[in-house]
Amino acid sequence: MSPILANVYLHYVLDLWFVKVVRKQCKWQAYIVKYADDFVCCFQYKSEAQQFFNSLSSRLKKFNLETTEDKTKIIPFGRFAENNGKRNGIGKPATFDFLGFTHYCGRSKQGRFRVKRKSSRKKVQGKLKESKEWLKNNRNKDIHMIMDRFKRSLIRYYNYYCITDNTQTVNNFKEKIEYLLFKWLNRRSQRKSFTWDKFRLFLSKYPLPSPRIKVNIYDLRKEISYIL
């Protein structure tokens, strides 16, 4: 229920306030992207981002809410951020995490600016830790049940994370899952039952699904053009 309640509550606290008050006070472009209690606001100019940042805390406080300090910040981001950073000696533009993805400034094959996304390191580490704990507690169960569990788990993972530009990161995640399986299945007995070559033969008999793009972000260009 938490995401539903957060959407209902913040619709009045944040969404309507942003549209009816904040955006009208801005002379330049301003947008908000929100899911449940997590949101990103985009401003064309830093001065208007700073003005919003200063007013956000007092607005939320009226409704007994507050921001998470380590996640709330203003960063330069977008097509001019890289050039401005180089000119000012800052280097690469900052990144930000939103809905399990790290968003960063990149380039297309043609050299044009593109916002790119990859699985958040924090989310990847959390999923690997969860998988490790499950294997630790269930490594002696039937091998068919173990492999079926990881097949289903990977399919769910792919359905969310297999988007444009993220295939390599998801492939790396799959390889780490395979290593965990190799490590913990070898602990089923005192003597190690697998060499890496034997484990590869085992995976050919009980294959894990491979990732492929489920959502092409740029098929959604018209719907989300303001944040591409």
Short mmCIF file of C-alpha atoms in Angstrom, two decimals:
data_model
loop_
_atom_site.label_atom_id
_atom_site.label_comp_id
_atom_site.label_asym_id
_atom_site.label_seq_id
_atom_site.Cartn_x
_atom_site.Cartn_y
_atom_site.Cartn_z
CA MET A 1 0.00 0.00 0.00
CA SER A 2 2.93 2.35 0.63
CA PRO A 3 3.51 3.48 -3.01
CA ILE A 4 -0.23 4.02 -3.53
CA LEU A 5 -0.62 6.10 -0.37
CA ALA A 6 2.52 8.07 -1.18
CA ASN A 7 1.16 8.90 -4.65
CA VAL A 8 -2.19 10.05 -3.26
CA TYR A 9 -0.65 12.14 -0.48
CA LEU A 10 2.12 13.70 -2.57
CA HIS A 11 -0.27 14.51 -5.40
CA TYR A 12 -1.51 17.37 -3.26
CA VAL A 13 1.67 18.09 -1.32
CA LEU A 14 4.05 18.14 -4.28
CA ASP A 15 2.55 17.60 -7.74
CA LEU A 16 -0.17 20.25 -7.70
CA TRP A 17 2.10 22.69 -5.85
CA PHE A 18 4.80 22.24 -8.49
CA VAL A 19 2.37 22.77 -11.39
CA LYS A 20 0.29 25.63 -9.92
CA VAL A 21 2.96 27.51 -7.96
CA VAL A 22 6.55 26.53 -8.73
CA ARG A 23 6.29 26.27 -12.50
CA LYS A 24 4.38 29.54 -12.79
CA GLN A 25 7.15 31.30 -10.89
CA CYS A 26 9.80 29.96 -13.27
CA LYS A 27 10.65 31.95 -16.41
CA TRP A 28 12.32 28.95 -18.05
CA GLN A 29 11.63 25.22 -18.40
CA ALA A 30 10.80 23.23 -15.24
CA TYR A 31 9.59 19.63 -14.91
CA ILE A 32 8.96 17.05 -12.23
CA VAL A 33 9.20 13.26 -12.59
CA LYS A 34 7.81 11.31 -9.62
CA TYR A 35 7.08 7.75 -8.59
CA ALA A 36 5.63 7.10 -5.12
CA ASP A 37 7.83 9.12 -2.72
CA ASP A 38 10.84 9.47 -5.05
CA PHE A 39 11.11 12.35 -7.49
CA VAL A 40 13.48 14.35 -9.69
CA CYS A 41 12.95 17.97 -10.66
CA CYS A 42 14.57 19.45 -13.76
CA PHE A 43 15.24 23.16 -14.24
CA GLN A 44 16.78 24.95 -17.18
CA TYR A 45 18.66 27.39 -14.94
CA LYS A 46 20.48 26.84 -11.65
CA SER A 47 18.97 29.94 -10.00
CA GLU A 48 15.45 28.52 -10.36
CA ALA A 49 16.59 25.10 -9.14
CA GLN A 50 18.10 26.78 -6.07
CA GLN A 51 14.91 28.74 -5.44
CA PHE A 52 12.87 25.53 -5.55
CA PHE A 53 15.40 23.70 -3.36
CA ASN A 54 15.13 26.43 -0.70
CA SER A 55 11.32 26.33 -0.65
CA LEU A 56 10.94 22.53 -0.77
CA SER A 57 11.77 21.84 2.89
CA SER A 58 9.28 24.38 4.22
CA ARG A 59 6.58 23.07 1.88
CA LEU A 60 7.07 19.46 3.05
CA LYS A 61 7.31 20.51 6.69
CA LYS A 62 3.72 21.78 6.54
CA PHE A 63 2.64 18.17 5.97
CA ASN A 64 5.03 16.61 8.52
CA LEU A 65 7.36 15.39 5.77
CA GLU A 66 11.07 15.91 5.15
CA THR A 67 13.63 15.08 2.47
CA THR A 68 16.42 12.53 2.80
CA GLU A 69 19.55 14.66 3.10
CA ASP A 70 21.96 12.29 1.34
CA LYS A 71 19.61 11.97 -1.65
CA THR A 72 18.55 15.61 -1.97
CA LYS A 73 20.96 17.80 -3.95
CA ILE A 74 21.33 20.09 -6.94
CA ILE A 75 23.58 18.84 -9.75
CA PRO A 76 24.41 20.16 -13.23
CA PHE A 77 23.08 17.67 -15.75
CA GLY A 78 22.23 17.64 -19.42
CA ARG A 79 23.64 18.44 -22.83
CA PHE A 80 25.69 21.45 -21.67
CA ALA A 81 26.91 20.02 -18.36
CA GLU A 82 29.87 18.16 -19.88
CA ASN A 83 31.21 21.19 -21.78
CA ASN A 84 30.67 23.50 -18.82
CA GLY A 85 32.42 21.01 -16.52
CA LYS A 86 35.46 20.80 -18.78
CA ARG A 87 35.63 24.57 -19.11
CA ASN A 88 35.47 24.95 -15.31
CA GLY A 89 37.92 22.12 -14.65
CA ILE A 90 35.31 19.94 -12.90
CA GLY A 91 35.47 16.93 -15.23
CA LYS A 92 32.56 14.60 -15.95
CA PRO A 93 29.05 15.71 -14.94
CA ALA A 94 27.57 14.21 -11.77
CA THR A 95 25.18 11.28 -11.97
CA PHE A 96 21.98 10.59 -10.04
CA ASP A 97 20.04 7.47 -9.03
CA PHE A 98 16.32 7.18 -9.63
CA LEU A 99 14.09 4.08 -9.54
CA GLY A 100 17.01 1.67 -9.38
CA PHE A 101 18.95 3.22 -12.26
CA THR A 102 21.99 5.50 -12.34
CA HIS A 103 21.37 8.26 -14.90
CA TYR A 104 24.45 9.73 -16.55
CA CYS A 105 25.43 11.98 -19.46
CA GLY A 106 26.55 10.02 -22.51
CA ARG A 107 26.86 10.09 -26.27
CA SER A 108 25.16 8.20 -29.07
CA LYS A 109 27.15 6.36 -31.74
CA GLN A 110 26.79 9.48 -33.85
CA GLY A 111 28.34 11.58 -31.06
CA ARG A 112 25.14 13.33 -30.02
CA PHE A 113 24.25 13.91 -26.37
CA ARG A 114 22.10 11.25 -24.71
CA VAL A 115 20.95 10.56 -21.18
CA LYS A 116 21.99 6.97 -20.48
CA ARG A 117 20.99 4.62 -17.69
CA LYS A 118 22.53 1.62 -15.97
CA SER A 119 21.58 -0.47 -12.96
CA SER A 120 22.33 1.34 -9.71
CA ARG A 121 25.39 -0.12 -7.99
CA LYS A 122 23.54 -0.07 -4.67
CA LYS A 123 20.63 -2.08 -6.11
CA VAL A 124 22.97 -4.59 -7.78
CA GLN A 125 24.90 -5.16 -4.55
CA GLY A 126 21.65 -5.55 -2.62
CA LYS A 127 20.32 -8.17 -5.05
CA LEU A 128 23.60 -10.09 -4.99
CA LYS A 129 23.60 -10.08 -1.20
CA GLU A 130 20.01 -11.38 -1.15
CA SER A 131 20.94 -14.16 -3.62
CA LYS A 132 24.00 -15.11 -1.58
CA GLU A 133 21.95 -15.42 1.61
CA TRP A 134 19.33 -17.53 -0.14
CA LEU A 135 21.96 -19.91 -1.53
CA LYS A 136 23.68 -20.13 1.85
CA ASN A 137 20.42 -21.29 3.45
CA ASN A 138 19.18 -23.49 0.60
CA ARG A 139 22.26 -24.92 -1.11
CA ASN A 140 21.43 -28.49 -0.04
CA LYS A 141 17.98 -28.48 -1.60
CA ASP A 142 17.16 -30.24 -4.87
CA ILE A 143 19.23 -28.82 -7.72
CA HIS A 144 16.17 -28.52 -9.98
CA MET A 145 14.45 -26.33 -7.39
CA ILE A 146 17.55 -24.13 -6.99
CA MET A 147 17.99 -23.58 -10.72
CA ASP A 148 14.27 -22.95 -11.23
CA ARG A 149 14.34 -20.32 -8.52
CA PHE A 150 17.23 -18.49 -10.20
CA LYS A 151 15.65 -18.75 -13.63
CA ARG A 152 12.52 -17.04 -12.35
CA SER A 153 14.53 -14.50 -10.37
CA LEU A 154 16.63 -13.53 -13.41
CA ILE A 155 13.57 -13.21 -15.65
CA ARG A 156 12.00 -10.79 -13.16
CA TYR A 157 15.29 -8.88 -12.98
CA TYR A 158 15.53 -8.67 -16.78
CA ASN A 159 11.95 -7.49 -17.11
CA TYR A 160 12.82 -4.41 -15.07
CA TYR A 161 16.47 -3.68 -15.85
CA CYS A 162 16.84 -4.71 -19.50
CA ILE A 163 16.43 -1.27 -21.06
CA THR A 164 18.41 0.68 -23.64
CA ASP A 165 22.15 1.03 -22.80
CA ASN A 166 21.98 -1.34 -19.81
CA THR A 167 22.57 -4.76 -21.41
CA GLN A 168 26.25 -4.99 -20.45
CA THR A 169 25.57 -4.14 -16.80
CA VAL A 170 22.83 -6.79 -16.67
CA ASN A 171 25.17 -9.31 -18.32
CA ASN A 172 27.73 -8.59 -15.60
CA PHE A 173 25.04 -9.21 -12.98
CA LYS A 174 24.20 -12.58 -14.55
CA GLU A 175 27.89 -13.59 -14.48
CA LYS A 176 28.08 -12.75 -10.78
CA ILE A 177 24.99 -14.87 -10.12
CA GLU A 178 26.67 -17.75 -11.97
CA TYR A 179 29.78 -17.32 -9.79
CA LEU A 180 27.64 -17.43 -6.64
CA LEU A 181 26.02 -20.65 -7.86
CA PHE A 182 29.44 -22.14 -8.61
CA LYS A 183 30.72 -21.18 -5.16
CA TRP A 184 27.75 -22.34 -3.08
CA LEU A 185 26.94 -25.51 -5.00
CA ASN A 186 30.56 -26.52 -4.42
CA ARG A 187 29.88 -26.29 -0.68
CA ARG A 188 27.19 -28.94 -0.78
CA SER A 189 29.80 -31.49 0.31
CA GLN A 190 33.28 -31.62 1.85
CA ARG A 191 34.93 -32.16 -1.49
CA LYS A 192 34.37 -29.67 -4.27
CA SER A 193 32.16 -31.23 -6.92
CA PHE A 194 32.78 -28.63 -9.62
CA THR A 195 35.71 -27.31 -11.54
CA TRP A 196 34.85 -24.28 -13.64
CA ASP A 197 34.78 -26.42 -16.82
CA LYS A 198 32.42 -28.93 -15.19
CA PHE A 199 30.24 -26.08 -13.99
CA ARG A 200 29.98 -24.79 -17.56
CA LEU A 201 28.79 -28.22 -18.65
CA PHE A 202 26.29 -28.15 -15.80
CA LEU A 203 24.97 -24.77 -17.02
CA SER A 204 24.56 -26.17 -20.52
CA LYS A 205 22.21 -28.76 -19.01
CA TYR A 206 20.47 -26.29 -16.70
CA PRO A 207 20.84 -23.01 -18.61
CA LEU A 208 20.03 -19.66 -17.10
CA PRO A 209 18.17 -17.15 -19.31
CA SER A 210 20.24 -14.50 -21.08
CA PRO A 211 19.33 -10.81 -20.99
CA ARG A 212 17.92 -8.93 -23.96
CA ILE A 213 16.40 -5.48 -24.19
CA LYS A 214 12.79 -5.48 -23.01
CA VAL A 215 12.15 -1.74 -23.32
CA ASN A 216 13.68 0.59 -25.88
CA ILE A 217 13.64 3.98 -24.15
CA TYR A 218 13.72 5.78 -27.48
CA ASP A 219 10.50 4.16 -28.65
CA LEU A 220 8.95 6.33 -25.93
CA ARG A 221 10.51 9.54 -27.27
CA LYS A 222 7.22 11.45 -27.68
CA GLU A 223 5.96 10.54 -24.19
CA ILE A 224 9.19 11.39 -22.29
CA SER A 225 10.92 13.82 -24.67
CA TYR A 226 11.36 16.37 -21.90
CA ILE A 227 13.76 14.13 -19.95
CA LEU A 228 15.67 12.44 -22.82
#
